[in-house]
Amino acid sequence: MHSDTIAALSSGALPSGVAVVRVSGPDAAGALTRLCGAVPPERRASLRTFRDSAGAVIDRGIAIFFAGPNTVTGEDIAEFHLHGGPAVVAACLEAITATVGTRLAEPGEFTRRAFENGRIDLTEAEGLGDLIAAETEGQHRAAILQAGGALRALYEGWMARLTEARAHLEASFDFSDEGDVGDDVAATVHERVAEIVAEIRDHLSRADRGEILRSGYKVAIVGAPNAGKSSLLNALADREVAIVTEVPGTTRDVIEATLDLGGIPVRFSDTAGIRETSDKVEAIGVERAREVMAKADLVLALVDTQQGHGPLARFTELLSHVKHPMMLAADASLEDLAEGTARGRRRILTVRTKADQPAPSGLAARFGNEWTDFRFDFVVSAKTGAGLDALTDRIAELAAAAAGLEGGGEAAIPLRTRQRDLVTETRAILEEFIGNSALPAEVGAETLRRASDTLGRLTGTVGVEDLLDVIFSQFCIGK
Ligand SMILES: Nc1nc2c(c(=O)[nH]1)N(C=O)[C@@H](CNc1ccc(C(=O)N[C@@H](CCC(=O)O)C(=O)O)cc1)CN2
């Protein structure tokens, strides 16, 4: 339990309709007495006049007292619901912190206290951080699960089973001269640990989805110069009311916009026009475009059939340099792309742009009659909006599948690198155990203890002191 009391504005940017100042710690009741004259009845919203130490009225608002330890932080909590003016809030915080032992809270300090007082574990704390950061429905759902203890339940379940397995092994030390009994126990324990390993593998197979929920499904828009890449991105962004973020140039040559498509953040990168060039500056842009493609979950290959053979050939040539095995065969030609033969599992959609303009006849002559619109996955016009809905629907579908949301799957996903790394480490330790049936029982038991400890670092029961500053400093003040 902490001896100092913390206070902060918990409700966000001012001015606001109503502002909530939260106070947690032994002086919470004292703050209520100082500002309202008395502590209102527990857990009841009470209308009070708040005054400073000179008796001047700060505001008339709602006060609530929650007595510890059954509170969100595990400590006494006072809440002041004020009119959301900057001067009102400043005067309230000033009056609350005027007393020795009461100070302004650090970022995440309320949540940190909840963790330190055993109200939540570390994965739940991380889930709360993600809940506050969630911008899309998919992120929201994953964070609600995690804040509600889904990962905690999973990891604590594995820990309990490992502890039990270890106890069996340790008990078998006593039978070490009666070979049969020991072998039996070892076989059972191995079987149980193998079950846990299978569950961990399944859990980790969802980790990529967690990454997509956290940082977005990445779509690279590529094509020859003037193929209509920027117009397409602008048209998509205009139609989607919810633009999550718009980053004008992560680099000078790549424009990014994140759209909320069906609850998944989808990060579009508009790359510099791809072309072979001896010009140095342009070459850098092209190199960036290649990098963006190599990292993308999906590539939109844009073709303006008006441009004729030259740019198309150069574009084909450049696409053939993409090494990403998920995307393109090294010798894929644009014809292959259009035919779909180069795709297979590769995530690439071909898009004919400027559909409002007639397809030139010269091109049809050059490529044969197959070279028609139905050879492309999509035919769109940024100008008229034709085809855009079909394209966004398909992208949303692919993003949802990649994020594992298509089946409404409600399994807990390790969203953070920290979580994935520790689960991966646990799996490695347990694989070492099951891969080694000849291990002496003592060594086996020690291996299982190491695996448990690794899970303990996930939930925060084992050696995480140095981590807490890092984790909680990423929260906002007042959380
Ligand atoms: N005004 C206000 N709204 C808020 C919060 C807050 O701190 N203040 N929260 C801040 O995060 C969230 C709600 N979280 C809370 C979690 C637990 C308890 C609580 O008092 N729990 C006790 C008693 C439970 C009961 O009576 O049913 C307990 O768990 O023992 C309160 C709020 C969101 N809304």
Short mmCIF file of C-alpha atoms and ligand atoms in Angstrom, two decimals:
data_model
loop_
_atom_site.label_atom_id
_atom_site.label_comp_id
_atom_site.label_asym_id
_atom_site.label_seq_id
_atom_site.Cartn_x
_atom_site.Cartn_y
_atom_site.Cartn_z
CA MET A 1 0.00 0.00 0.00
CA HIS A 2 1.28 3.46 -0.85
CA SER A 3 1.57 6.18 1.76
CA ASP A 4 1.17 9.05 -0.67
CA THR A 5 -2.05 10.07 -2.37
CA ILE A 6 -2.24 10.80 -6.09
CA ALA A 7 -4.58 13.10 -8.00
CA ALA A 8 -5.16 13.76 -11.69
CA LEU A 9 -7.64 14.87 -14.29
CA SER A 10 -8.86 11.52 -15.63
CA SER A 11 -11.34 12.67 -18.24
CA GLY A 12 -9.14 14.07 -21.01
CA ALA A 13 -8.57 17.32 -22.87
CA LEU A 14 -10.10 20.57 -21.63
CA PRO A 15 -12.37 22.36 -22.08
CA SER A 16 -14.99 19.62 -21.85
CA GLY A 17 -18.60 19.36 -20.76
CA VAL A 18 -17.70 17.62 -17.53
CA ALA A 19 -14.24 16.88 -16.12
CA VAL A 20 -13.48 14.08 -13.65
CA VAL A 21 -10.66 14.52 -11.15
CA ARG A 22 -9.69 11.28 -9.42
CA VAL A 23 -7.83 10.96 -6.14
CA SER A 24 -6.43 7.65 -4.87
CA GLY A 25 -4.70 6.89 -1.58
CA PRO A 26 -5.00 7.41 2.17
CA ASP A 27 -5.82 11.14 1.83
CA ALA A 28 -8.77 10.62 -0.60
CA ALA A 29 -11.34 11.07 2.18
CA GLY A 30 -9.34 14.05 3.48
CA ALA A 31 -9.56 15.74 0.08
CA LEU A 32 -13.35 15.36 0.13
CA THR A 33 -13.54 16.83 3.62
CA ARG A 34 -11.40 19.81 2.64
CA LEU A 35 -13.29 20.60 -0.57
CA CYS A 36 -16.87 19.62 0.38
CA GLY A 37 -16.81 19.98 4.19
CA ALA A 38 -17.53 16.26 4.74
CA VAL A 39 -17.14 12.83 3.10
CA PRO A 40 -20.35 12.02 1.18
CA PRO A 41 -22.03 8.61 1.64
CA GLU A 42 -19.94 5.83 0.09
CA ARG A 43 -20.42 4.95 -3.60
CA ARG A 44 -23.18 7.55 -4.05
CA ALA A 45 -23.10 10.47 -6.49
CA SER A 46 -23.67 13.54 -4.29
CA LEU A 47 -24.13 17.14 -5.43
CA ARG A 48 -21.78 19.39 -3.44
CA THR A 49 -20.17 22.83 -3.50
CA PHE A 50 -16.39 22.56 -3.78
CA ARG A 51 -14.37 25.30 -2.04
CA ASP A 52 -10.67 26.10 -1.78
CA SER A 53 -8.85 26.61 1.55
CA ALA A 54 -9.84 30.30 1.59
CA GLY A 55 -13.49 29.36 1.26
CA ALA A 56 -13.83 30.56 -2.36
CA VAL A 57 -16.18 28.48 -4.51
CA ILE A 58 -14.32 26.36 -7.08
CA ASP A 59 -17.44 24.77 -8.57
CA ARG A 60 -20.69 23.04 -7.76
CA GLY A 61 -20.49 19.43 -8.89
CA ILE A 62 -20.71 15.74 -8.09
CA ALA A 63 -18.51 14.09 -5.47
CA ILE A 64 -18.15 10.35 -4.93
CA PHE A 65 -16.25 8.38 -2.29
CA PHE A 66 -15.18 4.76 -2.81
CA ALA A 67 -13.68 3.12 0.29
CA GLY A 68 -10.77 0.72 -0.30
CA PRO A 69 -9.83 -2.00 -0.76
CA ASN A 70 -12.76 -2.86 -3.07
CA THR A 71 -12.03 -0.13 -5.58
CA VAL A 72 -10.42 0.06 -8.97
CA THR A 73 -6.98 0.87 -7.45
CA GLY A 74 -7.49 -1.08 -4.24
CA GLU A 75 -7.18 2.19 -2.26
CA ASP A 76 -9.64 4.82 -1.04
CA ILE A 77 -10.78 6.86 -4.05
CA ALA A 78 -12.42 10.28 -4.28
CA GLU A 79 -13.93 11.63 -7.48
CA PHE A 80 -14.83 15.23 -8.29
CA HIS A 81 -17.06 15.68 -11.34
CA LEU A 82 -16.62 19.31 -12.35
CA HIS A 83 -17.53 21.69 -15.14
CA GLY A 84 -14.76 21.07 -17.66
CA GLY A 85 -13.05 24.47 -17.69
CA PRO A 86 -9.26 24.66 -17.44
CA ALA A 87 -9.35 27.13 -14.51
CA VAL A 88 -11.97 25.06 -12.64
CA VAL A 89 -9.86 21.92 -12.93
CA ALA A 90 -6.63 23.74 -12.06
CA ALA A 91 -8.23 25.21 -8.90
CA CYS A 92 -9.59 21.80 -7.88
CA LEU A 93 -6.23 20.03 -8.34
CA GLU A 94 -4.52 22.90 -6.52
CA ALA A 95 -6.86 22.57 -3.53
CA ILE A 96 -6.48 18.77 -3.45
CA THR A 97 -2.67 18.74 -3.64
CA ALA A 98 -2.18 21.61 -1.16
CA THR A 99 -1.77 19.00 1.58
CA VAL A 100 1.52 17.23 2.29
CA GLY A 101 1.45 13.65 1.01
CA THR A 102 -0.91 14.41 -1.86
CA ARG A 103 0.59 15.07 -5.29
CA LEU A 104 -0.19 14.95 -8.99
CA ALA A 105 -0.14 11.44 -10.49
CA GLU A 106 2.40 10.17 -13.02
CA PRO A 107 1.17 8.66 -16.31
CA GLY A 108 -0.50 5.31 -15.68
CA GLU A 109 -0.07 5.57 -11.93
CA PHE A 110 -3.68 4.68 -11.03
CA THR A 111 -3.42 1.52 -13.13
CA ARG A 112 0.02 0.79 -11.70
CA ARG A 113 -1.42 0.93 -8.20
CA ALA A 114 -4.24 -1.39 -9.26
CA PHE A 115 -1.53 -3.82 -10.41
CA GLU A 116 0.68 -3.38 -7.35
CA ASN A 117 -2.31 -3.85 -5.05
CA GLY A 118 -3.21 -7.09 -6.82
CA ARG A 119 -6.48 -5.83 -8.34
CA ILE A 120 -5.32 -6.68 -11.86
CA ASP A 121 -2.40 -8.57 -13.39
CA LEU A 122 0.04 -7.17 -15.93
CA THR A 123 -1.85 -8.45 -19.01
CA GLU A 124 -5.04 -6.81 -17.74
CA ALA A 125 -3.13 -3.56 -17.19
CA GLU A 126 -1.78 -3.79 -20.74
CA GLY A 127 -5.31 -4.52 -21.94
CA LEU A 128 -6.54 -1.32 -20.25
CA GLY A 129 -3.79 0.62 -22.03
CA ASP A 130 -4.88 -0.95 -25.33
CA LEU A 131 -8.53 -0.23 -24.54
CA ILE A 132 -7.79 3.46 -24.21
CA ALA A 133 -5.68 3.43 -27.38
CA ALA A 134 -8.26 1.42 -29.40
CA GLU A 135 -9.42 3.30 -32.49
CA THR A 136 -11.23 0.56 -34.40
CA GLU A 137 -13.85 -2.00 -33.48
CA GLY A 138 -11.41 -4.89 -33.87
CA GLN A 139 -8.90 -3.24 -31.53
CA HIS A 140 -11.72 -2.49 -29.11
CA ARG A 141 -12.90 -6.09 -29.00
CA ALA A 142 -9.41 -7.50 -28.48
CA ALA A 143 -8.67 -4.98 -25.73
CA ILE A 144 -11.95 -5.66 -23.91
CA LEU A 145 -11.13 -9.37 -23.86
CA GLN A 146 -7.65 -8.74 -22.53
CA ALA A 147 -8.64 -6.09 -19.97
CA GLY A 148 -11.32 -8.52 -18.80
CA GLY A 149 -8.70 -11.13 -17.96
CA ALA A 150 -8.78 -13.49 -20.97
CA LEU A 151 -4.99 -13.68 -21.30
CA ARG A 152 -4.59 -13.81 -17.55
CA ALA A 153 -6.93 -16.80 -17.31
CA LEU A 154 -5.05 -18.58 -20.10
CA TYR A 155 -1.58 -17.95 -18.68
CA GLU A 156 -2.57 -18.68 -15.08
CA GLY A 157 -4.21 -21.89 -16.30
CA TRP A 158 -0.98 -23.02 -17.93
CA MET A 159 0.99 -22.07 -14.84
CA ALA A 160 -1.29 -24.09 -12.58
CA ARG A 161 -1.00 -27.14 -14.85
CA LEU A 162 2.79 -26.79 -15.00
CA THR A 163 2.95 -26.55 -11.23
CA GLU A 164 0.91 -29.72 -10.97
CA ALA A 165 3.12 -31.52 -13.50
CA ARG A 166 6.19 -30.41 -11.59
CA ALA A 167 4.72 -31.69 -8.34
CA HIS A 168 4.23 -35.10 -9.96
CA LEU A 169 7.82 -35.13 -11.15
CA GLU A 170 9.13 -34.08 -7.78
CA ALA A 171 7.09 -36.76 -6.04
CA SER A 172 8.65 -39.29 -8.40
CA PHE A 173 12.13 -38.44 -7.08
CA ASP A 174 11.19 -40.61 -4.12
CA PHE A 175 10.60 -43.60 -6.35
CA SER A 176 13.80 -43.19 -8.28
CA ASP A 177 15.02 -46.69 -7.36
CA GLU A 178 11.71 -48.25 -8.35
CA GLY A 179 12.18 -47.64 -12.09
CA ASP A 180 8.62 -48.52 -13.18
CA VAL A 181 6.79 -45.98 -11.07
CA GLY A 182 9.17 -43.22 -12.14
CA ASP A 183 8.77 -44.05 -15.83
CA ASP A 184 4.99 -44.00 -15.54
CA VAL A 185 4.98 -40.61 -13.92
CA ALA A 186 7.41 -39.25 -16.49
CA ALA A 187 5.23 -40.47 -19.36
CA THR A 188 2.09 -38.87 -17.92
CA VAL A 189 3.88 -35.60 -17.23
CA HIS A 190 5.29 -35.53 -20.75
CA GLU A 191 1.84 -36.07 -22.17
CA ARG A 192 0.39 -33.22 -20.13
CA VAL A 193 3.21 -30.86 -21.01
CA ALA A 194 2.80 -31.78 -24.70
CA GLU A 195 -0.87 -30.75 -24.45
CA ILE A 196 0.16 -27.37 -23.06
CA VAL A 197 2.74 -26.94 -25.83
CA ALA A 198 0.04 -27.63 -28.43
CA GLU A 199 -2.16 -24.96 -26.84
CA ILE A 200 0.73 -22.49 -26.77
CA ARG A 201 1.46 -23.11 -30.44
CA ASP A 202 -2.16 -22.48 -31.29
CA HIS A 203 -2.12 -19.30 -29.20
CA LEU A 204 1.03 -18.07 -30.94
CA SER A 205 -0.42 -18.78 -34.36
CA ARG A 206 -2.83 -15.95 -33.57
CA ALA A 207 -0.02 -13.54 -32.78
CA ASP A 208 0.27 -12.26 -36.35
CA ARG A 209 -3.36 -11.31 -36.13
CA GLY A 210 -2.61 -9.38 -32.97
CA GLU A 211 0.06 -7.51 -34.85
CA ILE A 212 -2.43 -6.62 -37.58
CA LEU A 213 -4.94 -5.38 -35.01
CA ARG A 214 -2.31 -3.29 -33.29
CA SER A 215 -0.43 -1.75 -36.16
CA GLY A 216 -2.76 -2.23 -39.09
CA TYR A 217 -3.16 -4.34 -42.23
CA LYS A 218 -0.61 -2.93 -44.66
CA VAL A 219 -1.65 -2.23 -48.23
CA ALA A 220 0.91 -0.96 -50.76
CA ILE A 221 -0.46 0.94 -53.73
CA VAL A 222 2.03 0.52 -56.56
CA GLY A 223 2.11 1.30 -60.24
CA ALA A 224 3.82 3.30 -62.94
CA PRO A 225 3.93 7.10 -62.57
CA ASN A 226 0.48 8.57 -63.23
CA ALA A 227 -1.22 5.22 -62.90
CA GLY A 228 -3.61 6.95 -60.51
CA LYS A 229 -2.18 5.90 -57.14
CA SER A 230 -2.66 9.15 -55.26
CA SER A 231 -6.10 9.71 -56.76
CA LEU A 232 -7.15 6.23 -55.62
CA LEU A 233 -5.86 6.80 -52.09
CA ASN A 234 -7.58 10.18 -51.89
CA ALA A 235 -10.82 8.73 -53.22
CA LEU A 236 -10.73 5.88 -50.68
CA ALA A 237 -9.94 8.25 -47.82
CA ASP A 238 -12.74 10.61 -48.85
CA ARG A 239 -15.30 7.84 -48.87
CA GLU A 240 -14.31 6.39 -45.53
CA VAL A 241 -15.60 8.77 -42.91
CA ALA A 242 -13.28 7.32 -40.32
CA ILE A 243 -9.75 8.22 -41.26
CA VAL A 244 -7.78 7.02 -38.31
CA THR A 245 -4.55 8.73 -39.15
CA GLU A 246 -3.00 10.43 -42.09
CA VAL A 247 0.76 10.63 -42.19
CA PRO A 248 1.97 12.90 -44.96
CA GLY A 249 5.17 11.19 -45.91
CA THR A 250 6.74 8.72 -43.52
CA THR A 251 9.44 9.48 -46.00
CA ARG A 252 9.27 12.05 -48.73
CA ASP A 253 8.24 9.40 -51.18
CA VAL A 254 5.62 7.39 -49.33
CA ILE A 255 2.26 8.80 -48.26
CA GLU A 256 0.27 6.85 -45.70
CA ALA A 257 -3.36 6.93 -44.65
CA THR A 258 -4.97 4.56 -42.19
CA LEU A 259 -8.65 3.83 -42.75
CA ASP A 260 -10.99 1.91 -40.53
CA LEU A 261 -12.30 -0.84 -42.80
CA GLY A 262 -14.75 -3.11 -41.04
CA GLY A 263 -13.13 -2.53 -37.65
CA ILE A 264 -9.54 -3.19 -38.75
CA PRO A 265 -7.04 -0.37 -39.20
CA VAL A 266 -5.92 -0.63 -42.82
CA ARG A 267 -2.72 1.25 -43.61
CA PHE A 268 -2.44 2.34 -47.21
CA SER A 269 0.93 3.43 -48.54
CA ASP A 270 0.99 5.39 -51.74
CA THR A 271 4.45 4.72 -53.11
CA ALA A 272 6.49 6.73 -55.53
CA GLY A 273 5.82 5.73 -59.11
CA ILE A 274 7.78 2.66 -59.99
CA ARG A 275 10.07 2.93 -62.99
CA GLU A 276 13.53 2.00 -64.00
CA THR A 277 15.63 5.08 -63.86
CA SER A 278 19.20 6.22 -63.78
CA ASP A 279 18.19 9.38 -61.94
CA LYS A 280 19.43 9.07 -58.33
CA VAL A 281 16.55 10.80 -56.53
CA GLU A 282 14.01 8.81 -58.44
CA ALA A 283 15.89 5.63 -57.78
CA ILE A 284 15.54 6.24 -54.05
CA GLY A 285 11.78 6.61 -54.46
CA VAL A 286 11.65 3.37 -56.37
CA GLU A 287 13.72 1.60 -53.74
CA ARG A 288 11.27 2.80 -51.07
CA ALA A 289 8.37 1.56 -53.11
CA ARG A 290 10.01 -1.84 -53.26
CA GLU A 291 10.53 -1.87 -49.53
CA VAL A 292 6.90 -0.94 -48.90
CA MET A 293 5.78 -3.75 -51.19
CA ALA A 294 8.03 -6.26 -49.51
CA LYS A 295 6.47 -5.47 -46.11
CA ALA A 296 2.90 -5.20 -47.32
CA ASP A 297 0.16 -7.68 -46.44
CA LEU A 298 -1.50 -6.79 -49.73
CA VAL A 299 -0.29 -5.10 -52.90
CA LEU A 300 -2.64 -3.15 -55.14
CA ALA A 301 -0.99 -3.11 -58.55
CA LEU A 302 -2.48 -0.20 -60.47
CA VAL A 303 -2.50 -0.05 -64.23
CA ASP A 304 -3.70 2.77 -66.41
CA THR A 305 -4.34 1.04 -69.72
CA GLN A 306 -4.26 4.45 -71.42
CA GLN A 307 -0.55 4.59 -70.90
CA GLY A 308 0.25 2.01 -73.54
CA HIS A 309 3.00 -0.50 -73.59
CA GLY A 310 6.05 1.43 -72.39
CA PRO A 311 5.13 2.11 -68.75
CA LEU A 312 3.41 -1.27 -68.45
CA ALA A 313 6.52 -3.08 -69.52
CA ARG A 314 8.65 -1.12 -67.06
CA PHE A 315 6.15 -1.78 -64.32
CA THR A 316 6.19 -5.50 -65.07
CA GLU A 317 9.94 -5.46 -65.04
CA LEU A 318 9.96 -3.80 -61.62
CA LEU A 319 7.35 -6.03 -60.11
CA SER A 320 9.56 -8.94 -61.11
CA HIS A 321 12.20 -7.63 -58.74
CA VAL A 322 10.00 -8.01 -55.72
CA LYS A 323 11.52 -10.78 -53.69
CA HIS A 324 8.78 -11.24 -51.15
CA PRO A 325 7.89 -14.93 -51.48
CA MET A 326 4.30 -14.38 -50.43
CA MET A 327 3.65 -12.03 -53.26
CA LEU A 328 5.20 -12.71 -56.61
CA ALA A 329 7.05 -15.35 -58.51
CA ALA A 330 10.38 -13.91 -59.60
CA ASP A 331 9.42 -14.20 -63.25
CA ALA A 332 5.84 -12.98 -62.95
CA SER A 333 4.83 -10.84 -65.88
CA LEU A 334 1.98 -8.41 -65.90
CA GLU A 335 0.07 -10.83 -68.11
CA ASP A 336 0.61 -13.52 -65.50
CA LEU A 337 -0.63 -11.14 -62.88
CA ALA A 338 -3.72 -10.33 -64.82
CA GLU A 339 -4.32 -14.00 -65.48
CA GLY A 340 -3.96 -14.72 -61.82
CA THR A 341 -1.41 -17.46 -62.49
CA ALA A 342 1.31 -15.62 -60.64
CA ARG A 343 -0.80 -15.14 -57.58
CA GLY A 344 -1.52 -18.37 -55.85
CA ARG A 345 -1.34 -17.52 -52.16
CA ARG A 346 0.23 -14.20 -52.93
CA ARG A 347 -1.70 -11.21 -51.78
CA ILE A 348 -1.91 -9.02 -54.82
CA LEU A 349 -4.87 -7.43 -56.55
CA THR A 350 -4.60 -5.92 -60.00
CA VAL A 351 -6.60 -2.77 -60.48
CA ARG A 352 -7.33 -0.97 -63.75
CA THR A 353 -7.67 2.72 -62.99
CA LYS A 354 -9.36 5.60 -64.82
CA ALA A 355 -12.26 3.37 -65.82
CA ASP A 356 -14.16 6.50 -66.87
CA GLN A 357 -11.85 6.71 -69.88
CA PRO A 358 -12.23 4.28 -72.78
CA ALA A 359 -9.64 1.51 -73.05
CA PRO A 360 -7.37 2.32 -76.00
CA SER A 361 -7.65 0.05 -78.95
CA GLY A 362 -3.89 0.01 -79.60
CA LEU A 363 -3.36 -1.84 -76.35
CA ALA A 364 -5.89 -4.51 -77.19
CA ALA A 365 -4.07 -5.01 -80.47
CA ARG A 366 -0.72 -5.36 -78.74
CA PHE A 367 -1.80 -7.77 -76.02
CA GLY A 368 -4.56 -9.63 -77.80
CA ASN A 369 -8.24 -9.65 -77.01
CA GLU A 370 -7.86 -11.15 -73.53
CA TRP A 371 -6.47 -7.84 -72.45
CA THR A 372 -9.82 -6.59 -71.34
CA ASP A 373 -11.26 -5.39 -68.10
CA PHE A 374 -12.25 -8.78 -66.80
CA ARG A 375 -8.57 -9.68 -66.68
CA PHE A 376 -8.19 -7.30 -63.77
CA ASP A 377 -9.43 -8.04 -60.28
CA PHE A 378 -10.97 -4.59 -60.12
CA VAL A 379 -11.72 -1.77 -62.50
CA VAL A 380 -12.13 1.57 -60.76
CA SER A 381 -12.47 5.26 -61.38
CA ALA A 382 -11.38 7.65 -58.66
CA LYS A 383 -13.19 10.34 -60.62
CA THR A 384 -16.67 8.77 -60.77
CA GLY A 385 -16.25 6.45 -57.80
CA ALA A 386 -17.03 3.41 -59.96
CA GLY A 387 -15.70 0.14 -58.53
CA LEU A 388 -14.42 1.69 -55.29
CA ASP A 389 -16.96 0.02 -53.01
CA ALA A 390 -16.23 -3.40 -54.45
CA LEU A 391 -12.51 -2.81 -53.98
CA THR A 392 -12.83 -1.60 -50.37
CA ASP A 393 -15.17 -4.48 -49.53
CA ARG A 394 -12.58 -6.95 -50.80
CA ILE A 395 -9.76 -5.26 -48.89
CA ALA A 396 -11.89 -5.22 -45.72
CA GLU A 397 -12.57 -8.93 -46.21
CA LEU A 398 -8.88 -9.78 -46.62
CA ALA A 399 -7.94 -7.61 -43.62
CA ALA A 400 -10.61 -9.23 -41.44
CA ALA A 401 -9.38 -12.68 -42.47
CA ALA A 402 -5.79 -11.72 -41.69
CA ALA A 403 -6.79 -10.30 -38.32
CA GLY A 404 -8.75 -13.45 -37.54
CA LEU A 405 -12.03 -11.61 -37.08
CA GLU A 406 -13.95 -13.26 -39.89
CA GLY A 407 -15.45 -15.99 -37.73
CA GLY A 408 -16.15 -13.62 -34.86
CA GLY A 409 -13.35 -15.56 -33.15
CA GLU A 410 -13.22 -14.54 -29.52
CA ALA A 411 -9.97 -16.23 -28.55
CA ALA A 412 -7.51 -14.11 -26.61
CA ILE A 413 -4.67 -12.85 -28.77
CA PRO A 414 -1.23 -11.83 -27.48
CA LEU A 415 -1.22 -8.29 -28.86
CA ARG A 416 2.11 -7.04 -27.63
CA THR A 417 5.65 -7.95 -28.56
CA ARG A 418 6.41 -8.40 -24.87
CA GLN A 419 3.65 -10.98 -24.59
CA ARG A 420 4.56 -12.79 -27.79
CA ASP A 421 8.24 -12.94 -26.82
CA LEU A 422 7.53 -14.42 -23.40
CA VAL A 423 5.02 -16.95 -24.74
CA THR A 424 7.55 -17.94 -27.40
CA GLU A 425 10.20 -18.36 -24.72
CA THR A 426 7.84 -20.52 -22.66
CA ARG A 427 7.17 -22.70 -25.68
CA ALA A 428 10.91 -23.11 -26.33
CA ILE A 429 11.54 -24.18 -22.73
CA LEU A 430 8.69 -26.68 -22.78
CA GLU A 431 9.80 -28.04 -26.16
CA GLU A 432 13.21 -28.61 -24.61
CA PHE A 433 11.40 -30.60 -21.92
CA ILE A 434 9.27 -32.80 -24.17
CA GLY A 435 12.09 -33.28 -26.68
CA ASN A 436 14.23 -34.78 -23.96
CA SER A 437 12.47 -37.74 -22.37
CA ALA A 438 15.76 -38.95 -20.93
CA LEU A 439 16.11 -35.89 -18.66
CA PRO A 440 16.60 -36.79 -15.00
CA ALA A 441 13.42 -35.91 -13.08
CA GLU A 442 15.27 -33.21 -11.12
CA VAL A 443 16.39 -31.45 -14.29
CA GLY A 444 12.92 -31.86 -15.82
CA ALA A 445 11.30 -30.28 -12.76
CA GLU A 446 13.73 -27.39 -12.95
CA THR A 447 12.91 -26.91 -16.65
CA LEU A 448 9.19 -26.78 -15.85
CA ARG A 449 9.88 -24.23 -13.12
CA ARG A 450 11.67 -22.02 -15.64
CA ALA A 451 8.65 -22.22 -17.96
CA SER A 452 6.31 -21.25 -15.09
CA ASP A 453 8.53 -18.33 -14.20
CA THR A 454 8.45 -17.11 -17.78
CA LEU A 455 4.65 -17.16 -17.67
CA GLY A 456 4.90 -15.39 -14.31
CA ARG A 457 6.77 -12.56 -16.02
CA LEU A 458 3.82 -12.29 -18.40
CA THR A 459 1.23 -11.89 -15.68
CA GLY A 460 3.59 -9.90 -13.50
CA THR A 461 4.04 -12.24 -10.55
CA VAL A 462 7.74 -12.81 -11.28
CA GLY A 463 10.55 -10.25 -11.55
CA VAL A 464 9.06 -7.43 -13.60
CA GLU A 465 10.01 -4.46 -11.42
CA ASP A 466 12.27 -2.98 -14.10
CA LEU A 467 9.51 -3.34 -16.69
CA LEU A 468 6.81 -1.45 -14.86
CA ASP A 469 8.20 2.01 -15.55
CA VAL A 470 8.31 1.22 -19.27
CA ILE A 471 4.81 -0.24 -19.40
CA PHE A 472 3.00 2.36 -17.33
CA SER A 473 4.79 5.42 -18.70
CA GLN A 474 3.01 4.69 -22.00
CA PHE A 475 -0.37 5.33 -20.36
CA CYS A 476 -1.98 8.73 -20.17
CA ILE A 477 -2.01 10.79 -17.01
CA GLY A 478 -5.12 10.08 -14.98
CA LYS A 479 -5.34 6.43 -16.08
N1 LIG B 1 -16.36 7.75 -12.71
C1 LIG B 1 -15.61 6.74 -13.11
N2 LIG B 1 -15.95 6.01 -14.17
C2 LIG B 1 -15.18 4.99 -14.57
C3 LIG B 1 -14.00 4.65 -13.88
C4 LIG B 1 -13.64 5.45 -12.76
O1 LIG B 1 -12.61 5.25 -12.12
N3 LIG B 1 -14.48 6.46 -12.41
N4 LIG B 1 -13.21 3.58 -14.34
C5 LIG B 1 -11.86 3.52 -14.12
O2 LIG B 1 -11.13 2.71 -14.59
C6 LIG B 1 -13.86 2.58 -15.17
C7 LIG B 1 -14.72 1.69 -14.35
N5 LIG B 1 -13.94 0.80 -13.53
C8 LIG B 1 -14.21 0.47 -12.23
C9 LIG B 1 -13.80 -0.76 -11.78
C10 LIG B 1 -14.07 -1.15 -10.50
C11 LIG B 1 -14.74 -0.32 -9.63
C12 LIG B 1 -15.09 -0.77 -8.25
O3 LIG B 1 -15.46 0.01 -7.42
N6 LIG B 1 -14.95 -2.07 -7.99
C13 LIG B 1 -15.19 -2.68 -6.70
C14 LIG B 1 -16.66 -2.78 -6.38
C15 LIG B 1 -17.46 -3.58 -7.33
C16 LIG B 1 -18.98 -3.54 -7.09
O4 LIG B 1 -19.45 -2.90 -6.17
O5 LIG B 1 -19.67 -4.19 -7.87
C17 LIG B 1 -14.53 -4.04 -6.66
O6 LIG B 1 -14.18 -4.54 -7.73
O7 LIG B 1 -14.35 -4.56 -5.59
C18 LIG B 1 -15.13 0.93 -10.07
C19 LIG B 1 -14.86 1.33 -11.38
C20 LIG B 1 -14.66 3.27 -16.22
N7 LIG B 1 -15.55 4.26 -15.65
#
